[in-house]
CSV table of C-alpha atoms and ligand atoms in Angstrom, one decimal:
chain,number,residue,atom,x,y,z
V,29,MET,CA,-4.7,34.4,35.4
V,30,LYS,CA,-7.1,37.0,36.8
V,31,LYS,CA,-7.3,39.3,33.7
V,32,TYR,CA,-5.9,39.9,30.3
V,33,THR,CA,-5.9,43.6,29.6
V,34,HIS,CA,-2.3,44.3,28.5
V,35,ILE,CA,0.7,42.6,26.8
V,36,ASP,CA,2.4,42.8,30.2
V,37,ASP,CA,-0.1,40.2,31.5
V,38,ILE,CA,2.0,37.7,29.4
V,39,ASP,CA,4.6,36.4,31.9
V,40,ASN,CA,6.6,34.4,29.3
V,41,ILE,CA,5.9,35.1,25.6
V,42,ASN,CA,7.8,32.1,24.4
V,43,SER,CA,6.0,29.6,26.6
V,44,TRP,CA,2.7,31.3,25.7
V,45,ILE,CA,3.5,30.9,21.9
V,46,GLU,CA,4.3,27.2,22.4
V,47,GLU,CA,1.0,26.7,24.3
V,48,ALA,CA,-0.9,28.5,21.6
V,49,LYS,CA,0.6,26.2,18.9
V,50,GLU,CA,-0.5,23.2,21.0
V,51,ILE,CA,-4.0,24.6,21.1
V,52,LYS,CA,-4.0,25.2,17.4
V,53,ALA,CA,-2.9,21.6,16.8
V,54,ASN,CA,-5.7,20.3,19.0
V,55,PRO,CA,-8.3,23.0,19.5
V,56,LEU,CA,-10.9,20.8,21.2
V,57,LYS,CA,-8.6,19.2,23.7
V,58,ASN,CA,-9.9,21.4,26.6
V,59,ILE,CA,-13.6,21.3,25.6
V,60,ALA,CA,-14.6,20.3,29.1
V,61,LEU,CA,-12.7,23.2,30.8
V,62,GLY,CA,-15.4,25.8,30.1
V,63,LYS,CA,-18.5,23.7,30.7
V,64,ASN,CA,-21.3,25.8,32.3
V,65,LYS,CA,-19.1,28.9,32.1
V,66,THR,CA,-20.4,32.0,30.3
V,67,LEU,CA,-18.3,34.5,28.4
V,68,GLY,CA,-19.9,37.9,27.9
V,69,LEU,CA,-18.6,39.9,25.0
V,70,LEU,CA,-19.4,43.6,25.2
V,71,PHE,CA,-18.8,45.7,22.1
V,72,PHE,CA,-18.8,49.5,22.2
V,73,ASN,CA,-17.4,49.5,18.7
V,74,SER,CA,-17.5,47.4,15.4
V,75,SER,CA,-15.6,44.2,14.9
V,76,LEU,CA,-15.5,41.2,12.6
V,77,ARG,CA,-12.4,39.1,13.7
V,78,THR,CA,-12.5,39.8,17.4
V,79,ARG,CA,-16.2,39.2,17.7
V,80,LEU,CA,-16.1,35.9,15.9
V,81,SER,CA,-12.7,34.5,16.9
V,82,THR,CA,-13.3,35.1,20.6
V,83,GLN,CA,-16.7,33.4,20.4
V,84,LYS,CA,-15.1,30.5,18.5
V,85,ALA,CA,-12.3,30.3,21.2
V,86,ALA,CA,-15.0,30.2,23.9
V,87,LEU,CA,-16.9,27.4,22.0
V,88,ASN,CA,-13.7,25.4,21.6
V,89,LEU,CA,-13.4,25.5,25.4
V,90,GLY,CA,-17.0,24.5,25.9
V,91,MET,CA,-18.0,27.9,27.2
V,92,ASN,CA,-21.3,29.7,26.3
V,93,PRO,CA,-20.6,33.0,24.7
V,94,ILE,CA,-23.2,35.8,24.9
V,95,VAL,CA,-22.7,39.0,22.9
V,96,MET,CA,-24.0,42.6,23.2
V,97,ASN,CA,-23.5,45.6,21.1
V,98,VAL,CA,-23.4,48.0,24.0
V,99,SER,CA,-23.4,51.3,22.1
V,100,GLY,CA,-26.4,50.4,20.0
V,101,ASP,CA,-28.5,48.1,22.2
V,102,ALA,CA,-27.8,48.8,25.9
V,103,TRP,CA,-28.7,51.8,28.0
V,104,GLY,CA,-26.2,54.6,27.8
V,105,ILE,CA,-23.6,53.9,30.5
V,106,GLU,CA,-22.2,56.7,32.8
V,107,PHE,CA,-18.5,56.3,33.7
V,108,GLU,CA,-17.9,59.5,35.7
V,109,ASP,CA,-18.3,59.4,39.5
V,110,GLY,CA,-20.7,61.7,41.2
V,111,THR,CA,-22.5,62.8,38.0
V,112,VAL,CA,-26.0,64.1,38.2
V,113,MET,CA,-27.4,61.7,35.6
V,114,ASN,CA,-29.9,64.0,34.0
V,115,GLY,CA,-28.4,63.8,30.5
V,116,THR,CA,-28.0,61.0,27.9
V,117,THR,CA,-26.7,58.2,30.2
V,118,ALA,CA,-29.2,56.0,31.9
V,119,GLU,CA,-27.2,53.7,34.2
V,120,HIS,CA,-23.8,53.8,35.9
V,121,ILE,CA,-21.0,51.5,35.3
V,122,LYS,CA,-21.1,50.5,39.0
V,123,GLU,CA,-24.5,48.8,38.4
V,124,ALA,CA,-23.8,47.7,34.8
V,125,ALA,CA,-20.6,45.9,35.6
V,126,ALA,CA,-22.0,44.3,38.8
V,127,VAL,CA,-25.1,43.1,36.9
V,128,VAL,CA,-23.1,41.6,34.0
V,129,SER,CA,-20.8,39.9,36.5
V,130,GLN,CA,-23.8,37.9,37.7
V,131,TYR,CA,-24.5,36.6,34.2
V,132,CYS,CA,-21.0,36.0,33.1
V,133,ASP,CA,-17.9,34.2,34.5
V,134,VAL,CA,-15.6,36.2,32.2
V,135,ILE,CA,-16.3,39.6,30.6
V,136,ALA,CA,-14.6,40.7,27.4
V,137,VAL,CA,-14.7,44.4,26.4
V,138,ARG,CA,-14.0,46.4,23.3
V,139,ALA,CA,-14.0,50.2,23.7
V,140,PHE,CA,-12.0,52.5,21.3
V,141,PRO,CA,-10.5,55.9,22.1
V,142,SER,CA,-12.0,59.2,21.4
V,143,LEU,CA,-8.8,60.4,19.7
V,144,THR,CA,-9.8,63.9,20.9
V,145,ASP,CA,-9.0,63.7,24.6
V,146,LYS,CA,-5.5,62.1,25.1
V,147,GLU,CA,-5.6,62.2,28.9
V,148,LYS,CA,-9.0,60.4,29.1
V,149,ASP,CA,-8.0,57.9,26.4
V,150,GLU,CA,-4.8,57.0,28.2
V,151,SER,CA,-6.7,56.5,31.5
V,152,GLU,CA,-8.5,53.6,29.7
V,153,GLN,CA,-11.7,54.7,31.5
V,154,VAL,CA,-14.1,52.1,30.0
V,155,LEU,CA,-11.7,49.1,30.3
V,156,ASN,CA,-10.5,50.1,33.8
V,157,SER,CA,-14.0,50.8,35.0
V,158,PHE,CA,-14.9,47.2,34.1
V,159,VAL,CA,-11.8,45.9,35.9
V,160,LYS,CA,-12.7,48.0,38.9
V,161,TYR,CA,-16.5,47.3,39.2
V,162,ALA,CA,-16.8,43.8,37.7
V,163,SER,CA,-16.3,40.9,40.1
V,164,VAL,CA,-15.1,38.5,37.3
V,165,PRO,CA,-12.0,38.5,35.1
V,166,ILE,CA,-11.8,41.0,32.3
V,167,VAL,CA,-10.4,40.5,28.8
V,168,ASN,CA,-9.4,43.4,26.6
V,169,MET,CA,-10.8,43.0,23.1
V,170,GLU,CA,-9.1,46.4,22.1
V,171,SER,CA,-9.2,49.3,24.3
V,172,ALA,CA,-8.3,52.9,23.9
V,173,ILE,CA,-4.5,52.3,23.8
V,174,SER,CA,-4.0,48.5,23.5
V,175,HIS,CA,-5.0,45.4,21.6
V,176,PRO,CA,-3.2,42.6,23.5
V,177,LEU,CA,-5.2,39.8,21.8
V,178,GLN,CA,-3.9,41.0,18.5
V,179,GLY,CA,-0.4,41.5,19.8
V,180,LEU,CA,-0.3,37.9,21.1
V,181,THR,CA,-1.7,36.7,17.7
V,182,ASP,CA,1.0,38.5,15.8
V,183,ALA,CA,3.8,37.1,18.0
V,184,LEU,CA,2.4,33.6,17.3
V,185,THR,CA,2.2,34.3,13.6
V,186,ILE,CA,5.8,35.5,13.4
V,187,SER,CA,7.0,32.5,15.4
V,188,GLU,CA,5.2,30.1,13.1
V,189,ASN,CA,6.5,31.7,9.9
V,190,SER,CA,10.1,32.6,10.9
V,191,THR,CA,12.9,30.8,9.2
V,192,LYS,CA,15.6,32.6,11.3
V,193,LYS,CA,16.5,32.5,14.9
V,194,ARG,CA,16.3,36.3,15.1
V,195,PRO,CA,14.2,37.7,12.2
V,196,LYS,CA,14.1,41.4,11.3
V,197,VAL,CA,10.6,42.7,11.9
V,198,VAL,CA,9.5,46.2,10.7
V,199,LEU,CA,6.4,48.0,11.9
V,200,SER,CA,5.5,50.4,9.1
V,201,TRP,CA,3.0,53.2,9.2
V,202,ALA,CA,0.9,53.5,6.0
V,203,PRO,CA,-1.6,56.1,4.8
V,204,HIS,CA,-5.3,56.0,5.5
V,205,VAL,CA,-8.2,58.3,4.9
V,206,LYS,CA,-9.4,58.4,8.6
V,207,ALA,CA,-7.8,59.1,12.0
V,208,LEU,CA,-7.1,55.6,13.5
V,209,PRO,CA,-6.2,54.6,17.1
V,210,HIS,CA,-2.7,53.6,18.2
V,211,ALA,CA,-3.8,50.4,20.0
V,212,VAL,CA,-2.6,47.8,17.5
V,213,ALA,CA,0.7,49.5,16.9
V,214,ASN,CA,1.3,49.9,20.6
V,215,SER,CA,0.6,46.2,21.5
V,216,PHE,CA,2.5,45.0,18.5
V,217,THR,CA,5.5,47.0,19.6
V,218,GLN,CA,5.2,45.7,23.2
V,219,ALA,CA,4.9,42.1,21.9
V,220,MET,CA,8.0,42.5,19.7
V,221,GLN,CA,10.0,44.0,22.6
V,222,LYS,CA,9.4,40.7,24.5
V,223,MET,CA,10.6,38.6,21.5
V,224,ASP,CA,14.1,37.8,20.2
V,225,VAL,CA,13.7,39.9,17.0
V,226,GLU,CA,15.4,42.8,15.4
V,227,PHE,CA,12.6,45.3,15.6
V,228,VAL,CA,12.4,48.7,13.8
V,229,ILE,CA,9.5,51.1,13.4
V,230,ALA,CA,9.2,53.2,10.3
V,231,ASN,CA,6.8,56.2,10.3
V,232,PRO,CA,6.7,59.7,8.9
V,233,GLU,CA,7.8,62.7,11.0
V,234,GLY,CA,5.0,63.6,13.4
V,235,TYR,CA,3.8,60.0,13.7
V,236,ASN,CA,6.1,58.7,16.5
V,237,LEU,CA,4.1,56.5,18.9
V,238,ASN,CA,4.1,57.3,22.6
V,239,SER,CA,7.8,57.1,23.7
V,240,GLU,CA,6.8,55.4,26.9
V,241,ILE,CA,5.7,52.5,24.7
V,242,THR,CA,8.5,52.6,22.0
V,243,LYS,CA,11.2,53.0,24.7
V,244,ASN,CA,14.5,52.3,23.0
V,245,THR,CA,13.0,50.7,19.9
V,246,ARG,CA,14.7,52.1,16.7
V,247,ILE,CA,12.5,54.5,14.9
V,248,THR,CA,13.2,55.7,11.4
V,249,HIS,CA,11.4,58.1,9.0
V,250,ASN,CA,13.0,56.3,6.0
V,251,GLN,CA,10.7,53.4,5.1
V,252,ASN,CA,13.0,52.0,2.3
V,253,GLU,CA,16.0,51.9,4.7
V,254,ALA,CA,13.9,50.1,7.3
V,255,PHE,CA,12.7,47.5,4.8
V,256,LYS,CA,16.2,46.4,3.8
V,257,ASP,CA,16.7,42.7,4.7
V,258,ALA,CA,13.3,42.7,6.5
V,259,ASP,CA,11.8,39.3,7.1
V,260,PHE,CA,8.4,40.6,8.2
V,261,VAL,CA,6.7,43.9,7.4
V,262,TYR,CA,3.8,44.6,9.7
V,263,THR,CA,1.7,47.5,8.5
V,264,LYS,CA,-0.7,49.7,10.3
V,265,ASN,CA,-2.0,53.2,10.1
V,266,TRP,CA,-2.3,55.3,13.2
V,267,SER,CA,-3.1,59.0,13.7
V,268,SER,CA,-0.5,61.4,15.2
V,269,TYR,CA,0.2,60.9,18.9
V,270,ASP,CA,2.0,64.2,19.5
V,271,ASP,CA,-0.7,66.2,17.6
V,272,TYR,CA,-3.2,63.9,19.1
V,273,GLY,CA,-5.6,62.2,16.8
V,274,GLN,CA,-4.8,64.3,13.8
V,275,VAL,CA,-4.1,63.1,10.2
V,276,LEU,CA,-1.0,65.0,9.3
V,277,ASN,CA,0.1,62.9,6.3
V,278,THR,CA,-1.7,60.9,3.6
V,279,ASP,CA,1.4,60.5,1.3
V,280,PRO,CA,0.7,57.5,-1.0
V,281,ASN,CA,4.5,56.9,-1.2
V,282,TRP,CA,4.1,55.2,2.2
V,283,MET,CA,1.7,52.6,0.8
V,284,ILE,CA,3.1,49.1,0.9
V,285,THR,CA,4.0,47.7,-2.5
V,286,LYS,CA,5.5,44.3,-3.6
V,287,GLU,CA,8.5,46.1,-5.0
V,288,LYS,CA,9.2,47.7,-1.6
V,289,ILE,CA,8.9,44.7,0.7
V,290,ASP,CA,10.6,42.3,-1.8
V,291,GLU,CA,10.8,38.8,-0.1
V,292,ALA,CA,9.5,39.9,3.3
V,293,LYS,CA,6.2,38.5,4.7
V,294,PHE,CA,3.4,41.0,4.9
V,295,MET,CA,1.3,41.3,8.0
V,296,HIS,CA,-1.8,43.4,8.9
V,297,CYS,CA,-4.4,43.0,11.7
V,298,LEU,CA,-7.3,43.7,9.2
V,299,PRO,CA,-9.6,45.3,8.2
V,300,VAL,CA,-7.3,46.9,5.5
V,301,ARG,CA,-8.1,49.3,2.7
V,302,ARG,CA,-6.7,47.9,-0.5
V,303,ASN,CA,-4.6,50.2,-2.6
V,304,VAL,CA,-4.6,52.9,0.1
V,305,VAL,CA,-2.6,51.0,2.9
V,306,VAL,CA,-1.3,48.2,0.7
V,307,GLU,CA,-1.5,47.3,-3.0
V,308,ASP,CA,-3.5,44.3,-4.3
V,309,ALA,CA,-0.2,42.7,-5.5
V,310,VAL,CA,0.9,42.2,-1.9
V,311,LEU,CA,-2.4,41.0,-0.4
V,312,ASP,CA,-2.9,38.6,-3.3
V,313,SER,CA,0.5,37.1,-3.1
V,314,ASP,CA,2.0,34.2,-1.1
V,315,SER,CA,3.9,36.8,1.0
V,316,SER,CA,0.7,37.9,2.7
V,317,LEU,CA,0.0,36.3,6.2
V,318,VAL,CA,-3.1,38.3,6.9
V,319,ILE,CA,-5.6,35.4,6.6
V,320,GLU,CA,-3.4,33.2,8.8
V,321,GLN,CA,-3.1,36.1,11.3
V,322,ALA,CA,-6.9,36.3,11.5
V,323,ASN,CA,-7.0,32.5,12.0
V,324,ASN,CA,-4.6,32.8,14.8
V,325,ARG,CA,-6.9,35.2,16.6
V,326,THR,CA,-8.9,32.2,17.7
V,327,TYR,CA,-5.9,30.4,19.3
V,328,ALA,CA,-4.6,33.5,21.0
V,329,ALA,CA,-8.0,34.1,22.5
V,330,GLN,CA,-8.4,30.5,23.4
V,331,LEU,CA,-5.1,30.5,25.3
V,332,VAL,CA,-6.1,33.6,27.2
V,333,LEU,CA,-9.5,32.1,28.1
V,334,LYS,CA,-7.9,28.8,29.1
V,335,LYS,CA,-5.5,30.5,31.5
V,336,ILE,CA,-8.4,32.4,33.0
V,337,LEU,CA,-10.7,29.3,33.3
V,338,GLU,CA,-7.8,27.4,35.0
V,339,ASP,CA,-7.7,30.1,37.7
V,340,LEU,CA,-11.4,30.6,38.3
L,417,LIG,N1,-8.0,42.9,14.0
L,417,LIG,C1,-9.2,43.1,14.6
L,417,LIG,O1,-9.3,43.4,15.8
L,417,LIG,O2,-10.3,43.0,13.7
L,417,LIG,P1,-11.8,43.4,14.1
L,417,LIG,O3,-11.7,44.9,14.4
L,417,LIG,O4,-12.6,43.1,12.9
L,417,LIG,O5,-12.2,42.7,15.3
């Protein structure tokens, strides 16, 4: 595999899930594969899980991970072509990506959206500039519009915890105090579209995700109706897509409660704000899969890195 930037880089999600389960059962089996290979992790934004689980995955494969907080520690990078660079940026992505490619065999990038400029965010300028100007494979650690490592993790977690051949999975919007990106919801939607599940999205009016991503997935504005007979409730806040980046609704009635989800398993990518997005009683119950989801981030990343290493 030459890159992992989108859920569509998964050719067969069922075989990927089975391989991820094998890696989880024996995480050090391929410790020789990454010997003398370096993974560079470049963070333009904060992270706990992605930062640590991707390094752990690299270490399990015998790779050497090196990490940089680009926004805080590097020179300001210019991404526009032809700019007279007499402002705040000090080096161009053309040089930066070429230089990092000399130090690293694989480069992983995290770069969130502005949530103010839809067109620019959807162009995935930072991620795609690394794809264009780096000479080594690129892994998406959450870009402006997608988080495919999280989407793969979530597919694995559902497969592991499903007791039915075709479970009902609900992606539910929940309130939040800040405007958040669409990336997790987008990649979760795309992952579920590849799986044999009954998939429904519940969100308030004004919060439909990009229709080019949701396609023919059923969307309802009635959360309780969506939760009926649900096996998995995956919760995430996102800002409005149509009224781009705006917070239109903070209605606490959309918060996830134990009473609402009943017997369903609860999922969230984390970090999560307790008693805003979901009440304590859910997170502190046996229904919550959030810690296992975070654990599975390592095996999803390890599978992706393994496929890239096998093709170097
Ligand atoms: N779920 C996730 O990507 O977590 P971090 O933002 O902490 O990496």
